[in-house]
PDB file of C-alpha atoms in Angstrom:
ATOM      1  CA  MET E   1      36.534 -17.727   6.791  1.00  0.00           C
ATOM      2  CA  LEU E   2      33.434 -15.688   7.544  1.00  0.00           C
ATOM      3  CA  THR E   3      32.642 -14.651  11.078  1.00  0.00           C
ATOM      4  CA  PRO E   4      29.047 -14.896  12.346  1.00  0.00           C
ATOM      5  CA  SER E   5      28.683 -11.108  12.421  1.00  0.00           C
ATOM      6  CA  ARG E   6      29.893 -10.842   8.842  1.00  0.00           C
ATOM      7  CA  SER E   7      27.447 -13.516   7.655  1.00  0.00           C
ATOM      8  CA  LEU E   8      24.656 -11.702   9.482  1.00  0.00           C
ATOM      9  CA  SER E   9      25.575  -8.586   7.549  1.00  0.00           C
ATOM     10  CA  GLN E  10      25.410 -10.444   4.244  1.00  0.00           C
ATOM     11  CA  VAL E  11      21.973 -11.825   5.089  1.00  0.00           C
ATOM     12  CA  THR E  12      20.757  -8.357   6.050  1.00  0.00           C
ATOM     13  CA  VAL E  13      22.047  -6.911   2.781  1.00  0.00           C
ATOM     14  CA  CYS E  14      20.284  -9.671   0.832  1.00  0.00           C
ATOM     15  CA  LEU E  15      17.030  -8.994   2.689  1.00  0.00           C
ATOM     16  CA  LEU E  16      17.309  -5.283   1.982  1.00  0.00           C
ATOM     17  CA  LEU E  17      17.957  -5.936  -1.704  1.00  0.00           C
ATOM     18  CA  LEU E  18      14.941  -8.232  -1.892  1.00  0.00           C
ATOM     19  CA  GLY E  19      12.859  -5.510  -0.223  1.00  0.00           C
ATOM     20  CA  VAL E  20      14.068  -2.920  -2.739  1.00  0.00           C
ATOM     21  CA  LEU E  21      13.270  -5.317  -5.585  1.00  0.00           C
ATOM     22  CA  GLY E  22       9.789  -5.896  -4.162  1.00  0.00           C
ATOM     23  CA  PHE E  23       9.219  -2.155  -3.912  1.00  0.00           C
ATOM     24  CA  ALA E  24      10.407  -1.651  -7.497  1.00  0.00           C
ATOM     25  CA  MET E  25       8.119  -4.379  -8.823  1.00  0.00           C
ATOM     26  CA  SER E  26       5.091  -3.045  -6.948  1.00  0.00           C
ATOM     27  CA  ALA E  27       5.931   0.532  -7.929  1.00  0.00           C
ATOM     28  CA  GLN E  28       5.970  -0.552 -11.568  1.00  0.00           C
ATOM     29  CA  TYR E  29       2.395  -1.824 -11.180  1.00  0.00           C
ATOM     30  CA  ALA E  30       1.393   1.278  -9.226  1.00  0.00           C
ATOM     31  CA  ILE E  31       2.686   3.657 -11.869  1.00  0.00           C
ATOM     32  CA  GLY E  32       1.456   1.632 -14.844  1.00  0.00           C
ATOM     33  CA  MET E  33      -2.152   1.127 -13.742  1.00  0.00           C
ATOM     34  CA  PRO E  34      -4.741   3.768 -14.611  1.00  0.00           C
ATOM     35  CA  ALA E  35      -6.208   5.689 -11.680  1.00  0.00           C
ATOM     36  CA  LEU E  36      -9.118   4.054  -9.862  1.00  0.00           C
ATOM     37  CA  LEU E  37      -8.669   0.778 -11.739  1.00  0.00           C
ATOM     38  CA  LYS E  38      -9.214  -1.556  -8.801  1.00  0.00           C
ATOM     39  CA  ALA E  39     -12.733  -1.983  -7.483  1.00  0.00           C
ATOM     40  CA  ASP E  40     -12.002  -0.654  -3.996  1.00  0.00           C
ATOM     41  CA  GLU E  41      -9.402   2.016  -4.790  1.00  0.00           C
ATOM     42  CA  LYS E  42     -12.027   4.785  -4.833  1.00  0.00           C
ATOM     43  CA  GLN E  43     -13.161   3.870  -1.365  1.00  0.00           C
ATOM     44  CA  HIS E  44      -9.632   3.619   0.060  1.00  0.00           C
ATOM     45  CA  ALA E  45      -8.752   7.060  -1.277  1.00  0.00           C
ATOM     46  CA  ALA E  46     -12.105   8.418  -0.095  1.00  0.00           C
ATOM     47  CA  TYR E  47     -11.393   7.056   3.400  1.00  0.00           C
ATOM     48  CA  ALA E  48      -8.154   9.076   3.511  1.00  0.00           C
ATOM     49  CA  ILE E  49      -9.846  12.181   2.084  1.00  0.00           C
ATOM     50  CA  VAL E  50     -12.689  12.092   4.607  1.00  0.00           C
ATOM     51  CA  LEU E  51     -10.181  11.425   7.404  1.00  0.00           C
ATOM     52  CA  SER E  52      -8.201  14.496   6.282  1.00  0.00           C
ATOM     53  CA  GLN E  53     -11.343  16.522   6.937  1.00  0.00           C
ATOM     54  CA  GLY E  54     -11.307  15.372  10.565  1.00  0.00           C
ATOM     55  CA  VAL E  55     -14.005  12.722  10.273  1.00  0.00           C
ATOM     56  CA  LEU E  56     -13.507   9.001  10.811  1.00  0.00           C
ATOM     57  CA  PRO E  57     -15.689   7.482   8.078  1.00  0.00           C
ATOM     58  CA  THR E  58     -18.165   4.665   8.593  1.00  0.00           C
ATOM     59  CA  ILE E  59     -19.342   2.152   6.026  1.00  0.00           C
ATOM     60  CA  ASP E  60     -22.304   4.454   5.337  1.00  0.00           C
ATOM     61  CA  THR E  61     -20.210   7.571   4.639  1.00  0.00           C
ATOM     62  CA  ASN E  62     -20.522   8.738   1.035  1.00  0.00           C
ATOM     63  CA  THR E  63     -17.488   8.971  -1.225  1.00  0.00           C
ATOM     64  CA  PRO E  64     -16.626  12.637  -1.898  1.00  0.00           C
ATOM     65  CA  ALA E  65     -17.989  13.318  -5.368  1.00  0.00           C
ATOM     66  CA  ASP E  66     -17.349  17.054  -5.796  1.00  0.00           C
ATOM     67  CA  PRO E  67     -16.737  17.329  -9.561  1.00  0.00           C
ATOM     68  CA  VAL E  68     -14.561  20.410  -9.118  1.00  0.00           C
ATOM     69  CA  ARG E  69     -12.340  19.181  -6.302  1.00  0.00           C
ATOM     70  CA  TYR E  70     -12.405  15.448  -7.139  1.00  0.00           C
ATOM     71  CA  PRO E  71     -13.290  15.074 -10.824  1.00  0.00           C
ATOM     72  CA  GLN E  72     -11.887  11.543 -11.038  1.00  0.00           C
ATOM     73  CA  PHE E  73     -14.188  10.385  -8.231  1.00  0.00           C
ATOM     74  CA  ALA E  74     -17.214  12.085  -9.728  1.00  0.00           C
ATOM     75  CA  GLU E  75     -16.541  10.371 -13.058  1.00  0.00           C
ATOM     76  CA  ALA E  76     -15.851   6.966 -11.446  1.00  0.00           C
ATOM     77  CA  LEU E  77     -19.015   7.136  -9.342  1.00  0.00           C
ATOM     78  CA  PHE E  78     -21.277   8.091 -12.241  1.00  0.00           C
ATOM     79  CA  GLY E  79     -23.970   5.457 -12.676  1.00  0.00           C
ATOM     80  CA  LEU E  80     -23.140   3.451  -9.535  1.00  0.00           C
ATOM     81  CA  ASP E  81     -25.962   2.443  -7.220  1.00  0.00           C
ATOM     82  CA  GLU E  82     -26.059   4.009  -3.734  1.00  0.00           C
ATOM     83  CA  PRO E  83     -24.439   1.165  -1.735  1.00  0.00           C
ATOM     84  CA  ARG E  84     -21.399   1.181  -4.040  1.00  0.00           C
ATOM     85  CA  ARG E  85     -20.967   4.932  -3.510  1.00  0.00           C
ATOM     86  CA  ASP E  86     -20.317   4.477   0.222  1.00  0.00           C
ATOM     87  CA  ILE E  87     -16.900   4.071   1.822  1.00  0.00           C
ATOM     88  CA  TRP E  88     -17.482   0.381   2.457  1.00  0.00           C
ATOM     89  CA  VAL E  89     -13.814  -0.136   3.424  1.00  0.00           C
ATOM     90  CA  ALA E  90     -14.296   2.026   6.530  1.00  0.00           C
ATOM     91  CA  ASN E  91     -14.180  -1.082   8.688  1.00  0.00           C
ATOM     92  CA  HIS E  92     -10.393  -1.177   8.122  1.00  0.00           C
ATOM     93  CA  PRO E  93      -8.119   0.130  10.882  1.00  0.00           C
ATOM     94  CA  PRO E  94      -7.122   3.762  10.223  1.00  0.00           C
ATOM     95  CA  LEU E  95      -3.285   3.498  10.445  1.00  0.00           C
ATOM     96  CA  PHE E  96      -2.667   3.307   6.677  1.00  0.00           C
ATOM     97  CA  TYR E  97      -5.061   6.187   6.088  1.00  0.00           C
ATOM     98  CA  VAL E  98      -3.446   8.307   8.799  1.00  0.00           C
ATOM     99  CA  MET E  99      -0.095   7.652   7.091  1.00  0.00           C
ATOM    100  CA  SER E 100      -1.753   8.740   3.816  1.00  0.00           C
ATOM    101  CA  LEU E 101      -2.849  12.146   5.144  1.00  0.00           C
ATOM    102  CA  PRO E 102       0.268  14.012   3.899  1.00  0.00           C
ATOM    103  CA  LEU E 103      -0.437  12.568   0.451  1.00  0.00           C
ATOM    104  CA  VAL E 104      -4.021  13.850   0.572  1.00  0.00           C
ATOM    105  CA  TRP E 105      -2.799  17.296   1.599  1.00  0.00           C
ATOM    106  CA  LEU E 106      -0.193  17.245  -1.174  1.00  0.00           C
ATOM    107  CA  GLY E 107      -2.853  16.269  -3.730  1.00  0.00           C
ATOM    108  CA  ASP E 108      -5.080  19.091  -2.465  1.00  0.00           C
ATOM    109  CA  ALA E 109      -2.186  21.567  -2.597  1.00  0.00           C
ATOM    110  CA  VAL E 110      -1.409  20.799  -6.245  1.00  0.00           C
ATOM    111  CA  GLY E 111      -5.083  20.390  -7.131  1.00  0.00           C
ATOM    112  CA  ASN E 112      -4.748  16.837  -8.428  1.00  0.00           C
ATOM    113  CA  VAL E 113      -6.216  13.824  -6.626  1.00  0.00           C
ATOM    114  CA  GLY E 114      -4.049  11.635  -8.880  1.00  0.00           C
ATOM    115  CA  VAL E 115      -1.045  12.631  -6.782  1.00  0.00           C
ATOM    116  CA  THR E 116      -2.860  11.278  -3.734  1.00  0.00           C
ATOM    117  CA  LEU E 117      -3.788   8.044  -5.509  1.00  0.00           C
ATOM    118  CA  LEU E 118      -0.276   7.393  -6.783  1.00  0.00           C
ATOM    119  CA  GLY E 119       1.202   8.300  -3.403  1.00  0.00           C
ATOM    120  CA  MET E 120      -1.115   5.858  -1.641  1.00  0.00           C
ATOM    121  CA  ARG E 121      -0.145   3.135  -4.096  1.00  0.00           C
ATOM    122  CA  LEU E 122       3.548   3.798  -3.492  1.00  0.00           C
ATOM    123  CA  LEU E 123       2.970   3.823   0.266  1.00  0.00           C
ATOM    124  CA  ASN E 124       1.354   0.420  -0.131  1.00  0.00           C
ATOM    125  CA  ALA E 125       4.357  -0.742  -2.179  1.00  0.00           C
ATOM    126  CA  LEU E 126       6.647   0.406   0.636  1.00  0.00           C
ATOM    127  CA  GLY E 127       4.578  -1.637   3.088  1.00  0.00           C
ATOM    128  CA  TYR E 128       4.981  -4.667   0.836  1.00  0.00           C
ATOM    129  CA  ALA E 129       8.754  -4.156   0.702  1.00  0.00           C
ATOM    130  CA  LEU E 130       8.921  -3.903   4.479  1.00  0.00           C
ATOM    131  CA  SER E 131       6.865  -7.104   4.732  1.00  0.00           C
ATOM    132  CA  ILE E 132       9.420  -8.946   2.619  1.00  0.00           C
ATOM    133  CA  ILE E 133      12.208  -7.763   4.905  1.00  0.00           C
ATOM    134  CA  LEU E 134      10.208  -8.597   8.028  1.00  0.00           C
ATOM    135  CA  VAL E 135       9.557 -12.166   6.846  1.00  0.00           C
ATOM    136  CA  GLY E 136      13.296 -12.606   6.319  1.00  0.00           C
ATOM    137  CA  LEU E 137      14.118 -11.161   9.751  1.00  0.00           C
ATOM    138  CA  LEU E 138      11.568 -13.437  11.413  1.00  0.00           C
ATOM    139  CA  ALA E 139      12.988 -16.449   9.585  1.00  0.00           C
ATOM    140  CA  ARG E 140      16.468 -15.429  10.758  1.00  0.00           C
ATOM    141  CA  GLU E 141      15.222 -15.431  14.362  1.00  0.00           C
ATOM    142  CA  LEU E 142      13.481 -18.790  13.957  1.00  0.00           C
ATOM    143  CA  VAL E 143      16.353 -20.549  12.183  1.00  0.00           C
ATOM    144  CA  PRO E 144      19.493 -18.664  13.248  1.00  0.00           C
ATOM    145  CA  ARG E 145      22.041 -21.302  12.179  1.00  0.00           C
ATOM    146  CA  ARG E 146      20.970 -21.505   8.533  1.00  0.00           C
ATOM    147  CA  ARG E 147      21.887 -18.318   6.693  1.00  0.00           C
ATOM    148  CA  VAL E 148      19.998 -19.283   3.561  1.00  0.00           C
ATOM    149  CA  VAL E 149      16.587 -19.680   5.268  1.00  0.00           C
ATOM    150  CA  PRO E 150      15.892 -15.948   5.788  1.00  0.00           C
ATOM    151  CA  VAL E 151      16.889 -15.117   2.232  1.00  0.00           C
ATOM    152  CA  LEU E 152      14.788 -17.937   0.764  1.00  0.00           C
ATOM    153  CA  SER E 153      11.823 -16.983   2.954  1.00  0.00           C
ATOM    154  CA  ALA E 154      11.944 -13.384   1.788  1.00  0.00           C
ATOM    155  CA  ALA E 155      12.453 -14.489  -1.816  1.00  0.00           C
ATOM    156  CA  MET E 156       9.376 -16.728  -1.586  1.00  0.00           C
ATOM    157  CA  VAL E 157       7.259 -13.747  -0.511  1.00  0.00           C
ATOM    158  CA  LEU E 158       8.735 -11.709  -3.350  1.00  0.00           C
ATOM    159  CA  GLY E 159       7.949 -14.523  -5.774  1.00  0.00           C
ATOM    160  CA  CYS E 160       4.212 -14.396  -5.066  1.00  0.00           C
ATOM    161  CA  GLY E 161       2.994 -12.436  -8.080  1.00  0.00           C
ATOM    162  CA  ALA E 162      -0.404 -11.692  -6.589  1.00  0.00           C
ATOM    163  CA  VAL E 163       1.232 -10.129  -3.544  1.00  0.00           C
ATOM    164  CA  THR E 164       3.433  -7.964  -5.770  1.00  0.00           C
ATOM    165  CA  TYR E 165       0.363  -6.872  -7.724  1.00  0.00           C
ATOM    166  CA  ASP E 166      -1.543  -6.050  -4.536  1.00  0.00           C
ATOM    167  CA  GLY E 167       1.526  -4.227  -3.225  1.00  0.00           C
ATOM    168  CA  GLY E 168       1.191  -1.843  -6.162  1.00  0.00           C
TER     169      GLY E 168
END
């Protein structure tokens, strides 16, 4: 017969496994997509780059387009009208971008902004995995007597394909 502490451990292990699976699925998207594929990816990366220079961007801040330092941005911005060249995602809270600063510095150190972009995608995938686990933990607190509820709740989040795609 299982004791309550043992069943809690099994639920926790299931939640962790679902989180790892969610990370793996999002990481697959993150690695497989070409750089700057999504419409707002340029601006998210630009937010982190400008923040790494000690400036909190506004929605009117221009995306860095130095063709030597950021050739992928310069190419992606070619032909865009002025409003689409701004960091229009600057209204987002800065926590994710602060967490991305080591990735910007790593990309600068190796001279490849692609490292920064992939790192930011994987950081996002990690956030998605933690969200899956958090949903399960919250469900466990809300329905403590039913061991299957937290696992099913986390699995339902994992099963949302759009969320997995956005996690990558």
